[in-house]
Short mmCIF file of C-alpha atoms in Angstrom, two decimals:
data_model
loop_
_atom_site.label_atom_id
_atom_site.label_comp_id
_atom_site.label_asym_id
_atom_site.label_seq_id
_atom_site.Cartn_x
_atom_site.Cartn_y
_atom_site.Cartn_z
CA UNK A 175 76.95 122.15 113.45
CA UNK A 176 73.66 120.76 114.22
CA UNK A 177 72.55 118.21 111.82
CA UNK A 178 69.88 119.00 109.03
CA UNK A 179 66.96 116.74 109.18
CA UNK A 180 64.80 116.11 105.88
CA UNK A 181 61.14 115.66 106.47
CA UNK A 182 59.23 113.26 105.03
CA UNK A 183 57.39 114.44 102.13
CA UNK A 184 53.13 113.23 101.87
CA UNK A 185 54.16 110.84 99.32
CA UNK A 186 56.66 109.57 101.57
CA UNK A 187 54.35 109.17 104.19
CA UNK A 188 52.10 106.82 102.06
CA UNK A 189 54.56 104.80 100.62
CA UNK A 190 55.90 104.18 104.13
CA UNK A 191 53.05 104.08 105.87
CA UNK A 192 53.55 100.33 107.12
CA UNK A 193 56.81 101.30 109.11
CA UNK A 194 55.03 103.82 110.44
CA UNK A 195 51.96 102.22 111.70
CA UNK A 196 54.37 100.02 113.87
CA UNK A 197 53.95 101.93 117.16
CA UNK A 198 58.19 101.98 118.00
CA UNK A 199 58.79 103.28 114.38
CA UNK A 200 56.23 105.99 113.80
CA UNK A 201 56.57 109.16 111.82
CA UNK A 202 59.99 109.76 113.64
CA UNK A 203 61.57 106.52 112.91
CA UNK A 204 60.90 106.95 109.63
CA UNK A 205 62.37 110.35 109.56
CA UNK A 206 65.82 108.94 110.88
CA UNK A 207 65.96 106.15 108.03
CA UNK A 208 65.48 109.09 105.18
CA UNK A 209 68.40 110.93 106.77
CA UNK A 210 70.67 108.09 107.61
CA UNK A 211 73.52 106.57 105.62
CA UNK A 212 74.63 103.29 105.11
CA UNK A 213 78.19 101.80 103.67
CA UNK A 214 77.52 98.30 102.16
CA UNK A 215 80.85 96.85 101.89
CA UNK A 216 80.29 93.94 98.78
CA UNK A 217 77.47 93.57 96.72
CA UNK A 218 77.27 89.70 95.80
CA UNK A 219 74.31 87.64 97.76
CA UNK A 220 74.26 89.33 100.85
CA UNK A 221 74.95 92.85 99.77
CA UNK A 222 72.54 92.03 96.97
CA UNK A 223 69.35 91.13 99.54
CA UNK A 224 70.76 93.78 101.92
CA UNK A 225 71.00 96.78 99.81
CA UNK A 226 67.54 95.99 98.20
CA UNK A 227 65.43 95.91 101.99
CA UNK A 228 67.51 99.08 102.78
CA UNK A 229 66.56 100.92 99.60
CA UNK A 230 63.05 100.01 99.80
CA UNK A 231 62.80 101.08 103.63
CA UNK A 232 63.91 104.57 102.70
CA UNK A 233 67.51 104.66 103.78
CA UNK A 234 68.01 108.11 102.68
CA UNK A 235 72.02 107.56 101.19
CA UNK A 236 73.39 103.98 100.42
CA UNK A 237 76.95 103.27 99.21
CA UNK A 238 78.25 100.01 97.72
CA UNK A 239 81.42 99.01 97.26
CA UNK A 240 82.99 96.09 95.11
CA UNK A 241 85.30 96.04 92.69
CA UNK A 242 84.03 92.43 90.76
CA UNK A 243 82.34 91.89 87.85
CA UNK A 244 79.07 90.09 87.93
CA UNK A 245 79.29 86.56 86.47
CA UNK A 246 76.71 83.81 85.14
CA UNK A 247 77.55 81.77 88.22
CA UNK A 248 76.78 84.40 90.45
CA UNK A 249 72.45 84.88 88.61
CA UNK A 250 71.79 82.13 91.03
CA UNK A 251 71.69 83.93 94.24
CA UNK A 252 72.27 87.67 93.80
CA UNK A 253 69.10 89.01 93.06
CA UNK A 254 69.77 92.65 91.99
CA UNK A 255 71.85 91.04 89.25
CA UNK A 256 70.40 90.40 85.50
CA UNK A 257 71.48 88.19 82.67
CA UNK A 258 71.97 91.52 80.87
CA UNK A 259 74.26 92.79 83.13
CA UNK A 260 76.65 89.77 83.13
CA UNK A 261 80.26 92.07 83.06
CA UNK A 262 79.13 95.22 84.37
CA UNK A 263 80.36 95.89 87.59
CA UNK A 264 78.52 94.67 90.63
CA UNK A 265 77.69 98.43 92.20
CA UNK A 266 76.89 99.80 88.92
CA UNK A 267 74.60 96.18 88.00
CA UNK A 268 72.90 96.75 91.36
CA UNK A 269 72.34 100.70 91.62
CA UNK A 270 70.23 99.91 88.35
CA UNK A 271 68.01 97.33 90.30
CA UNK A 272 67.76 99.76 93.60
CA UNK A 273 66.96 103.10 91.06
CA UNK A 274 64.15 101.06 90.16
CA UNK A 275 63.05 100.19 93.74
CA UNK A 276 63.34 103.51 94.67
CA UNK A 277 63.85 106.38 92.58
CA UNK A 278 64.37 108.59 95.63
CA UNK A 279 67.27 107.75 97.65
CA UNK A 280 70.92 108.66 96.82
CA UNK A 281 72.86 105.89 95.94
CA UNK A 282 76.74 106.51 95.62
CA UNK A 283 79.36 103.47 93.98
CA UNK A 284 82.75 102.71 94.86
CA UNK A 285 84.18 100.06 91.83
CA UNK A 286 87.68 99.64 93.30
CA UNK A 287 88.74 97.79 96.71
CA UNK A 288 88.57 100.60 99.57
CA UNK A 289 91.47 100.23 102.19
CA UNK A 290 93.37 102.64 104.63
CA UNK A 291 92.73 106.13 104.91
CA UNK A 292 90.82 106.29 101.80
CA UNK A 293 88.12 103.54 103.63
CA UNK A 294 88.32 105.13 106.68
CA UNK A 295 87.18 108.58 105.68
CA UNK A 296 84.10 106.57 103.71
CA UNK A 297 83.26 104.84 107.01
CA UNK A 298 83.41 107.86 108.75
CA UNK A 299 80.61 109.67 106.47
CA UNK A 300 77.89 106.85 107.33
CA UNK A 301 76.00 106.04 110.13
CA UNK A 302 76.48 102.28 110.18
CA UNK A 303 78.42 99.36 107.99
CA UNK A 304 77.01 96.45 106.82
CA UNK A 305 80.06 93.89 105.67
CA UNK A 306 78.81 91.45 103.14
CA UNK A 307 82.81 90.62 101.78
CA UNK A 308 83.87 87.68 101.50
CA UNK A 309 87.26 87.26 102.83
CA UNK A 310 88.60 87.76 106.53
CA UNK A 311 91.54 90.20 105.33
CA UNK A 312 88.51 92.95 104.24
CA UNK A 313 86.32 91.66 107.68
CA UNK A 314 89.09 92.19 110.07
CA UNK A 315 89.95 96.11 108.37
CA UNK A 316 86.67 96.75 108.69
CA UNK A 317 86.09 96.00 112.10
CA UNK A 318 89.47 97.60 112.80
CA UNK A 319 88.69 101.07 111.38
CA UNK A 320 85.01 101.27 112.55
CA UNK A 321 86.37 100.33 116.12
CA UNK A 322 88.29 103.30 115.94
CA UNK A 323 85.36 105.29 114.43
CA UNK A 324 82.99 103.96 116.71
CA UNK A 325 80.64 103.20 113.62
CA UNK A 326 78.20 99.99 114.00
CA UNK A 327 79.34 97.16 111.90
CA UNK A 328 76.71 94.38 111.03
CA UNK A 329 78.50 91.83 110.02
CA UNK A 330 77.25 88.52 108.05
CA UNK A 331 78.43 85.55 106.24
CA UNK A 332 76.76 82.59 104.14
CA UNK A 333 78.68 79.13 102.59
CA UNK A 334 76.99 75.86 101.63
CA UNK A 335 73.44 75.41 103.75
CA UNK A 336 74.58 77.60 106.56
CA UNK A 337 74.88 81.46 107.57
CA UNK A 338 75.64 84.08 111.01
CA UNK A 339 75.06 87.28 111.40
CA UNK A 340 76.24 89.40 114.42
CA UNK A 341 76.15 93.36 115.42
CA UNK A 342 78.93 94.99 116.72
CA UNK A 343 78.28 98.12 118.37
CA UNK A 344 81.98 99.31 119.64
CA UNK A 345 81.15 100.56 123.02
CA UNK A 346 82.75 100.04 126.08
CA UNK A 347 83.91 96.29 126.94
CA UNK A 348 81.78 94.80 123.84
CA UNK A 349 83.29 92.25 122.04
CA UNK A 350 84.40 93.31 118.29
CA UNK A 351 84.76 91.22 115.38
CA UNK A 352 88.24 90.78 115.67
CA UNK A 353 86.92 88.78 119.13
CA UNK A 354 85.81 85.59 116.88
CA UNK A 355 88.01 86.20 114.02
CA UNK A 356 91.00 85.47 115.68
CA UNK A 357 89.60 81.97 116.27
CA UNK A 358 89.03 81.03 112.75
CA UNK A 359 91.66 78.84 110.93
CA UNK A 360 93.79 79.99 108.34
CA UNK A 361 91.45 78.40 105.14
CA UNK A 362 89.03 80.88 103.64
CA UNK A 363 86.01 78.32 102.26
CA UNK A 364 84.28 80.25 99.47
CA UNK A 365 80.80 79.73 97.76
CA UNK A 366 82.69 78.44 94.47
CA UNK A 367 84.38 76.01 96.07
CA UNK A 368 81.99 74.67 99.17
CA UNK A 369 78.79 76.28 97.13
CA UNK A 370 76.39 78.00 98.38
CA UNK A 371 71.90 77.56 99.00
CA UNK A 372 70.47 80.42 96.94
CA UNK A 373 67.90 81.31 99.85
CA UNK A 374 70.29 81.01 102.67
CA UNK A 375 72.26 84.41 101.55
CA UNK A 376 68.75 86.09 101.36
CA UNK A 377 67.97 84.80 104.88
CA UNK A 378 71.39 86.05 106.56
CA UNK A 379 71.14 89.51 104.17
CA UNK A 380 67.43 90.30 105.83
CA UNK A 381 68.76 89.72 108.86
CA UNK A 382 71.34 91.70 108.20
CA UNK A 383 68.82 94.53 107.12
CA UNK A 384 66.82 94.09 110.16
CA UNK A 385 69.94 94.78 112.62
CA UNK A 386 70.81 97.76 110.48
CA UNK A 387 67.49 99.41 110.43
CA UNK A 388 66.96 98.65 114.48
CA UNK A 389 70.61 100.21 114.93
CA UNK A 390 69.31 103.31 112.82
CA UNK A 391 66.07 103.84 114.41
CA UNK A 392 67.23 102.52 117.96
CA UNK A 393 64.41 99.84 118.66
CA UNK A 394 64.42 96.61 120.12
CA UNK A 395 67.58 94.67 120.60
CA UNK A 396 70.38 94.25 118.21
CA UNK A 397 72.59 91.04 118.07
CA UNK A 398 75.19 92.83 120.36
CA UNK A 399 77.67 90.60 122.13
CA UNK A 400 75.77 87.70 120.69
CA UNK A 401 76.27 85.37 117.30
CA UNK A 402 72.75 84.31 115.26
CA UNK A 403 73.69 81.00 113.63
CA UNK A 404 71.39 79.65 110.76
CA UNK A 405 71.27 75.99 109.36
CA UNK A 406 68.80 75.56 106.12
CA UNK A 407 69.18 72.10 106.98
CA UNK A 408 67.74 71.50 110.00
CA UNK A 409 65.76 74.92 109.20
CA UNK A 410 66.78 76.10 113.06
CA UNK A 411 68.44 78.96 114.51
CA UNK A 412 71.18 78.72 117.31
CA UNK A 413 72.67 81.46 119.12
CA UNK A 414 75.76 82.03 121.09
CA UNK A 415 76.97 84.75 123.41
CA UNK A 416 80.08 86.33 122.46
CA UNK A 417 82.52 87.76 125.12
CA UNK A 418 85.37 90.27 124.86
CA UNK A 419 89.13 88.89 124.18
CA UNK A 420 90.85 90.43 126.95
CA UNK A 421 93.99 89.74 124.72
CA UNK A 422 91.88 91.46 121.41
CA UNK A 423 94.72 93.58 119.37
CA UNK A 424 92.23 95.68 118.63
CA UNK A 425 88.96 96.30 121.12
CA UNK A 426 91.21 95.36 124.45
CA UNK A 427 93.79 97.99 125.15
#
């Protein structure tokens, strides 16, 4: 069955009129972020500065998934987050903030850990993931189950001063996440114990946004087979090509 596309409404074109006065966006461009759908898996800093550029670019549907709480510690770098909402859950805290970004869009909430089946039928009803988690145990499922859904995963992480952000399309003889991964020690550093720059999880989020919108729209060129690495420090960007594991368990056989 042929897929139903929504026009844009008048309204819609005015509010969005400066994506579509960028001449590889345009009226159609536009058109395929209103009828896409996006699966943000975590909404702490980088779901938090992802799910807010998304929702105010028009992504027709987003879902968010987390099962925490938000905390006081957390007010200093995830933005969608109030002091009022300190113990609410982090989708429902954050589809409050989006609702009043935009009113339009559908935004669904998932407040319990997805895994399995149950996660794989979710990734199958969206057009692209965006991880923002915060362990490698959720990373590598994801990248498992969207490799064998062929569904985009944009995948970023922040600690301390730092961040990268990498695509991962899942074609042919493209490297997937589990490709780095399974070059990573053992330890899991985590923002409370190494901390974390407030700014530096809105830089890697946007970035995050960018790839996800380009992947939707299909312009330019998206961080495939290449890692984006980001030190607030030195305030410089490195990048570094990324090559298929022959021996990958997952993208190799």
């Amino acid at each position: 069955m042929a897929k139903i596309v929504k026009p844009l409404s008048d309204q819609q074109l005015l509010r969005y009129s400066r994506h579509i006065m960028l001449p590889n966006m345009d009226i159609d461009g536009q058109e395929k972020l209103w009828n896409s759908k996006v699966l943000i898996i975590g909404v702490g800093g980088l779901g938090c500065a992802v799910a807010q550029y998304l929702a105010c670019s028009g992504i027709g549907k987003l879902t968010l998934v987390d099962d925490d709480k938000v905390d006081k510690t957390n007010l200093q770098r995830q933005v969608l987050h109030t002091e009022n909402n300190v113990g609410l859950n982090k989708c429902d805290s954050a589809k409050q903030s989006l609702q009043q970004l935009n009113s339009e869009i559908t935004i669904d909430t998932h407040t319990i850990r997805l895994t399995g089946e149950v996660l794989l039928q979710t990734i199958q009803e969206h057009d692209v993931v965006v991880d923002c988690s915060d362990n490698l145990t959720t990373r590598n499922e994801l990248n498992l189950l969207c490799f064998k859904t062929k569904t985009p995963l944009v995948s970023g992480a922040a600690i301390r001063m730092e961040g990268q952000v990498a695509t991962f399309t899942m074609d042919k003889d493209q490297p997937c996440y589990q490709c780095i991964s399974s070059m990573f020690g053992e330890q899991e550093l985590t923002c409370s114990e190494s901390g974390i720059l407030s700014p530096v999880v809105g830089v890697i989020g946007s970035l995050q946004a960018t790839e996800t919108i380009k992947l939707l729209v299909q312009i330019g060129e998206v961080l495939s087979s290449r890692l984006l690495m980001f030190d607030a420090v030195t305030m410089s960007f490195n990048e570094f090509k990324l090559n298929q594991n022959l021996t990958c368990s997952v993208c190799s056989k």
